[in-house]
Tab-separated table of C-alpha atoms in Angstrom:
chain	number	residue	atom	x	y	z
A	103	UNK	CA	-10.682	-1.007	-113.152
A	104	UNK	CA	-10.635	-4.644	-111.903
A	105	UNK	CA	-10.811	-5.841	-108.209
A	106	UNK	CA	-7.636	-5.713	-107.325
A	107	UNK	CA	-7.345	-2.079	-108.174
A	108	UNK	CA	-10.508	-0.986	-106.401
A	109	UNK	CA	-9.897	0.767	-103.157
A	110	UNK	CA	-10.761	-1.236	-99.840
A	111	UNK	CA	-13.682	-0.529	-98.173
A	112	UNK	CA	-13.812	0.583	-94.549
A	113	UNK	CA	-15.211	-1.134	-91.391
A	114	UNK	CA	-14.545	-0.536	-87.654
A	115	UNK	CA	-13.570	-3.768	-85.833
A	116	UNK	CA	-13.047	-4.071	-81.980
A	117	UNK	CA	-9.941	-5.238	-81.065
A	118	UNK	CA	-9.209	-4.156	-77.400
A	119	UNK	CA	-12.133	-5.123	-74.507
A	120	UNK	CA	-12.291	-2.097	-71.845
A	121	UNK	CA	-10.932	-4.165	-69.046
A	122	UNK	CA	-7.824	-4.667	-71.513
A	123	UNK	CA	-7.357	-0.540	-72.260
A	124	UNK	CA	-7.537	0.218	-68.106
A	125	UNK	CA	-4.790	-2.209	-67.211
A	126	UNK	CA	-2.331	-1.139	-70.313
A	127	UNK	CA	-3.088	2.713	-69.725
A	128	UNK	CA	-2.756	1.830	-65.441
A	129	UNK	CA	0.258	0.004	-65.652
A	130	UNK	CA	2.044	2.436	-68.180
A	131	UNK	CA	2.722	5.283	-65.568
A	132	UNK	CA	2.887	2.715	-62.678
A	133	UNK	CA	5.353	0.758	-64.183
A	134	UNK	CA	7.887	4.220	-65.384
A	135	UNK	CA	7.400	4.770	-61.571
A	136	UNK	CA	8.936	1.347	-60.620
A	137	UNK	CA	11.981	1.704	-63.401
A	138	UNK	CA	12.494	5.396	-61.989
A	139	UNK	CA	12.506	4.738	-57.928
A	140	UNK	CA	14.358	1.189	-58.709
A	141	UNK	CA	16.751	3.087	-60.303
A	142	UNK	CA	17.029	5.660	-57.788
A	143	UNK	CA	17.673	2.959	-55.429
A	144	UNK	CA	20.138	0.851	-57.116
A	145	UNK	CA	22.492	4.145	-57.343
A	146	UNK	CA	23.720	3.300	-53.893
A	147	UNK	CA	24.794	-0.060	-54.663
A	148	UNK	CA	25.843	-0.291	-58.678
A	149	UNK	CA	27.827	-3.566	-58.798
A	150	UNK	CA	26.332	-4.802	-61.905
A	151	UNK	CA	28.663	-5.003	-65.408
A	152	UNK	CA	28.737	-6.286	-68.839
A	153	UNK	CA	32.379	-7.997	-69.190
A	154	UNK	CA	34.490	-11.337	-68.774
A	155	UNK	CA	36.623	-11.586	-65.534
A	156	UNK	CA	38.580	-8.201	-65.056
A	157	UNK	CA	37.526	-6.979	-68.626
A	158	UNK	CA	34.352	-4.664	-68.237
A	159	UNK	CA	32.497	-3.643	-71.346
A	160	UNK	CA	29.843	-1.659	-69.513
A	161	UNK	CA	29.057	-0.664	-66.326
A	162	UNK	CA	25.315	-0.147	-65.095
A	163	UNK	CA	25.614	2.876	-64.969
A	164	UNK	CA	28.041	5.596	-65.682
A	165	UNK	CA	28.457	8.709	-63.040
A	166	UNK	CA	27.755	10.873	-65.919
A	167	UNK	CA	23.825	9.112	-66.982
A	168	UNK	CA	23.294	9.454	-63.105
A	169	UNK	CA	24.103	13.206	-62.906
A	170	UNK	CA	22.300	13.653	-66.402
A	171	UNK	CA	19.522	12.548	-64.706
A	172	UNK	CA	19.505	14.566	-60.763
A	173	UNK	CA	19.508	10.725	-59.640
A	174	UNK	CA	22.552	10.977	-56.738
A	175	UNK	CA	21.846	11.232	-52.939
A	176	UNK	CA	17.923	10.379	-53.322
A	177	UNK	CA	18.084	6.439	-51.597
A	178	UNK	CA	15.346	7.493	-49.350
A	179	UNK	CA	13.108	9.271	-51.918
A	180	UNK	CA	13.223	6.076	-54.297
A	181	UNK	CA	12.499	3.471	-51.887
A	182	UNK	CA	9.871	5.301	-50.287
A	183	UNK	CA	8.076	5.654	-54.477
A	184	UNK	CA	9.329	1.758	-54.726
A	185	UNK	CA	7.451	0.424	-51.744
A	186	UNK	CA	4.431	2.530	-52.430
A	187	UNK	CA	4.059	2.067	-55.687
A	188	UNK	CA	4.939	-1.517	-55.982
A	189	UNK	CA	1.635	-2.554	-54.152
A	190	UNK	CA	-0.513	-0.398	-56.732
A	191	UNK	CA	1.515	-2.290	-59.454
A	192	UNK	CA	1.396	-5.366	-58.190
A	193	UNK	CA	-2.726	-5.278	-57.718
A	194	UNK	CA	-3.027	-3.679	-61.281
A	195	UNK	CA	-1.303	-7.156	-62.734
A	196	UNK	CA	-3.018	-9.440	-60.193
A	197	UNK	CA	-6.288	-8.155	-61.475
A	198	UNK	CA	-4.893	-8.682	-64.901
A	199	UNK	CA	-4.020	-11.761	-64.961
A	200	UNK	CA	-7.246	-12.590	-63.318
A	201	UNK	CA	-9.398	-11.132	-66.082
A	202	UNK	CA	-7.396	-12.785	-68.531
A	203	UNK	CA	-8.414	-15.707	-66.888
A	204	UNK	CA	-11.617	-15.389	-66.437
A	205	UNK	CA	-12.318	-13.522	-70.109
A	206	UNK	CA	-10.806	-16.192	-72.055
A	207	UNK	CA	-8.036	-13.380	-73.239
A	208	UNK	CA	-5.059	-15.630	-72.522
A	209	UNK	CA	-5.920	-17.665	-75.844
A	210	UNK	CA	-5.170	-14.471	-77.560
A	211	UNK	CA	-1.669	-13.922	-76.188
A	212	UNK	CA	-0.542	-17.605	-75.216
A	213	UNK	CA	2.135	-18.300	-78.220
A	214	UNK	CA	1.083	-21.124	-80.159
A	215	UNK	CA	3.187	-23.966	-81.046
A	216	UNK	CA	4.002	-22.241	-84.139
A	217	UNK	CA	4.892	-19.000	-82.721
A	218	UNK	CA	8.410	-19.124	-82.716
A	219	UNK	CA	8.738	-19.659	-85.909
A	220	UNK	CA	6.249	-17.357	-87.046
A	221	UNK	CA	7.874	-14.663	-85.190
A	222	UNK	CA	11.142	-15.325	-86.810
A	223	UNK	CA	8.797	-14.569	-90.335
A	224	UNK	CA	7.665	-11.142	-88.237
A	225	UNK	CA	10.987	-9.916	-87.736
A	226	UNK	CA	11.884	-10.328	-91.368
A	227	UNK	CA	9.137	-8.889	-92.374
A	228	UNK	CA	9.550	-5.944	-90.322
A	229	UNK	CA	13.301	-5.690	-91.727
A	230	UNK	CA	11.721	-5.434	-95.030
A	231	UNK	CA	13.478	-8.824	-95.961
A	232	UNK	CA	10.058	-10.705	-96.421
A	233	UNK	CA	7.370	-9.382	-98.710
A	234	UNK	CA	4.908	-10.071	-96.905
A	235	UNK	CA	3.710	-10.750	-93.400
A	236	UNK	CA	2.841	-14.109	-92.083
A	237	UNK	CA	-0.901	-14.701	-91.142
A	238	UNK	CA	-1.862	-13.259	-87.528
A	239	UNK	CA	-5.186	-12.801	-85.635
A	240	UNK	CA	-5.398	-10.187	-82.975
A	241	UNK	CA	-1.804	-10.467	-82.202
A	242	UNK	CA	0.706	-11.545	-84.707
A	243	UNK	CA	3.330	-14.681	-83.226
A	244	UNK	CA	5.928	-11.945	-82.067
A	245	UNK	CA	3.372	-10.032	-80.146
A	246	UNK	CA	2.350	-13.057	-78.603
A	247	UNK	CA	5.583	-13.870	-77.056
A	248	UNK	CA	6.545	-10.599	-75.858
A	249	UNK	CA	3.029	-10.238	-74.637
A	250	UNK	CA	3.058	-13.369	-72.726
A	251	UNK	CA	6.865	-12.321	-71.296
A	252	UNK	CA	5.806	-9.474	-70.119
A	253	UNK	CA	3.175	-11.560	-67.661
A	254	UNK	CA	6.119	-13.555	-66.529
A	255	UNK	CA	8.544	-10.972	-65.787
A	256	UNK	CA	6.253	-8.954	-63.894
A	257	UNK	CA	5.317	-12.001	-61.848
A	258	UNK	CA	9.082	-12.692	-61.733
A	259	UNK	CA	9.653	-8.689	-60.658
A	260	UNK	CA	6.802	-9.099	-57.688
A	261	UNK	CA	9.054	-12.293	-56.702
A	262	UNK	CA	12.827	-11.520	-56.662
A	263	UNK	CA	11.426	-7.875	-55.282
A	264	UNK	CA	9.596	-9.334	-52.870
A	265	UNK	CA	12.611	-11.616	-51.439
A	266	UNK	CA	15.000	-8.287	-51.357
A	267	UNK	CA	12.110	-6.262	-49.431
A	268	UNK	CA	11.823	-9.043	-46.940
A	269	UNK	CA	14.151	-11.482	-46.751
A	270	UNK	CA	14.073	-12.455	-43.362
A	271	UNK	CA	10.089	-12.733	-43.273
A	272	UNK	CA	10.288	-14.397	-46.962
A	273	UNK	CA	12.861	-16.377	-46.269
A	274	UNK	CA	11.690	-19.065	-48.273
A	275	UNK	CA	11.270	-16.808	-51.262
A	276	UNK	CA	14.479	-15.747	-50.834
A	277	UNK	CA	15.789	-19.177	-50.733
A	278	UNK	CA	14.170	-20.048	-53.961
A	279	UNK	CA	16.223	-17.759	-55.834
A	280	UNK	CA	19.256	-18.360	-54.403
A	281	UNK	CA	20.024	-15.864	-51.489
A	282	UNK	CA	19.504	-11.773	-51.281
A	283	UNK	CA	22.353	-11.578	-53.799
A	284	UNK	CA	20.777	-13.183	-56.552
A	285	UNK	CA	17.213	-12.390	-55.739
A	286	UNK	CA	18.929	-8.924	-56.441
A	287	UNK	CA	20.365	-10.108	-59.744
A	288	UNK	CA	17.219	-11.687	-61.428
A	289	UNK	CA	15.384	-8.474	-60.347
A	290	UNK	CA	17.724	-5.796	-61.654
A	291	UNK	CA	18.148	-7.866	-64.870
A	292	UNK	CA	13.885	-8.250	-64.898
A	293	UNK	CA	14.063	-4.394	-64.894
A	294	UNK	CA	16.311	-4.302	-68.042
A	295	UNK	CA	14.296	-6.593	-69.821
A	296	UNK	CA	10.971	-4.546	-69.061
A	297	UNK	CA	13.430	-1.110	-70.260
A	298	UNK	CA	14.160	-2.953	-73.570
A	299	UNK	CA	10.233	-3.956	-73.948
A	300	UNK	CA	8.976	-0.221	-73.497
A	301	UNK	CA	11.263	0.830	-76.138
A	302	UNK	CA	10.669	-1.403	-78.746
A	303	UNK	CA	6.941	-1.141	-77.936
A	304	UNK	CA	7.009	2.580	-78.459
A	305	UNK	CA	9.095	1.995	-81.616
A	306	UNK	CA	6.534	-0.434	-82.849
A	307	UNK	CA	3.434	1.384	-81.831
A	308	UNK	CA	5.265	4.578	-83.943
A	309	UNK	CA	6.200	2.175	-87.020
A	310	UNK	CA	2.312	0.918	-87.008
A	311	UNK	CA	0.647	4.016	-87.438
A	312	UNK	CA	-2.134	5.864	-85.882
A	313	UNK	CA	-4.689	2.878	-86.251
A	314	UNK	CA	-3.193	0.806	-83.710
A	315	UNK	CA	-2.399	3.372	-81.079
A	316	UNK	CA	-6.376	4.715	-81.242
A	317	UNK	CA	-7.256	1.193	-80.921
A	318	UNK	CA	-5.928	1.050	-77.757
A	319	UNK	CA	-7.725	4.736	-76.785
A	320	UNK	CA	-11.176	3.955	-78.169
A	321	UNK	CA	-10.936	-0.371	-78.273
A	322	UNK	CA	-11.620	0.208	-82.234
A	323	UNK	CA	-9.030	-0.347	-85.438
A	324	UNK	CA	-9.985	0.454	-88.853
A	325	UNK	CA	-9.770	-2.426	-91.138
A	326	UNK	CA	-10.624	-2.915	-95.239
A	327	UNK	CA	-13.518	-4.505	-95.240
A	328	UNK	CA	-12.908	-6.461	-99.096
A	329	UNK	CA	-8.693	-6.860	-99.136
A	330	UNK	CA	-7.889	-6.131	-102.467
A	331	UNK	CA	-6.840	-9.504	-103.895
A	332	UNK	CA	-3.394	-10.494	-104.754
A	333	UNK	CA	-2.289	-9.394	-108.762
């Protein structure tokens, strides 16, 4: 048997600090709170549409996905959740942010000038069109953009929800985004890009395997301590 056809060793490596585990774990139920009450909300006012001029494509939503769902006639119920939660989800990314700050974290999640096109690599890789994967550290070049997104939208989702909560009192904030009416906009469409993330995180967290979903429960991944070497 030669070295590349010896089986890997074993170590433990710690990937995720605590700090880093409370936050994700917080702002997972927080954050299906938000999508849920917003959504509760924005039944009584559904203008929104994927089309060109009189031509719709899609409407956001169909009467059927809100009676699916028990979500007609409950206004009150979701902006009362919306307003209460939203200050518990707000502080839980404030505190965040700080700590990544303060920790030195960001350098592991800022994309790199090279992340773009690594990322490009990722997805091929993960469409089984690349053999093999190009080199990461904690978080590969994809994870680093989506990671870092994710930080601006839900700085961006405090904002534009902040100007439609008060706009006469933030008036300025309103201003900055262009009136109620697109403070709206940027905030509904902040939601759908946070939907889109917490899908293809949970497909991606499936597709990885056990190892990287305990790491985020115990702040430990298994790794093979002597990578076979390439044939």
């Amino acid at each position: 048997m030669n070295d590349s056809e010896k089986p890997a060793k074993i170590r433990l490596i710690h990937k995720h600090p605590l700090a880093i585990r409370w936050f994700h774990w917080i702002n997972f139920p927080l954050l299906a709170v938000m999508i849920w009450s917003g959504l509760l909300i924005y039944w009584a006012n559904d203008v929104y549409r994927i089309g060109a001029g009189s031509w719709t494509w899609f409407t956001f939503f169909p009467d059927a996905f809100y009676k699916k769902l028990g979500v007609p006639f409950r206004l009150a119920e979701g902006m009362a959740l919306h307003f209460t939660f939203m200050w518990f989800f707000a502080l839980n990314g404030l505190a965040y942010a700080i700590y990544l700050l303060v920790s030195g974290q960001w350098r592991c999640l800022l994309p790199k000038r090279d992340s773009w096109k690594n990322a490009f690599l990722v997805l091929l890789h993960d469409l089984h069109l690349r053999k093999s994967a190009p080199p990461q550290g904690k978080y590969n070049a994809a994870q680093r953009i989506a990671y870092t997104a994710v930080v601006v939208m839900g700085a961006g989702s405090l904002a534009t929800g902040l100007a439609i909560y008060k706009p006469t009192q933030a008036g300025w904030l309103t201003a900055i985004f262009g009136g109620y009416e697109m403070a709206r906009f940027f905030h509904f469409w902040l939601t759908i890009g946070f939907c889109s993330f917490f899908v293809i995180h949970i497909v991606q967290v499936a597709l990885a395997g056990w190892n990287a979903f305990r790491a985020m429960i115990t702040g430990w991944e298994k790794a093979p301590e002597n990578p076979p070497s390439e044939p």
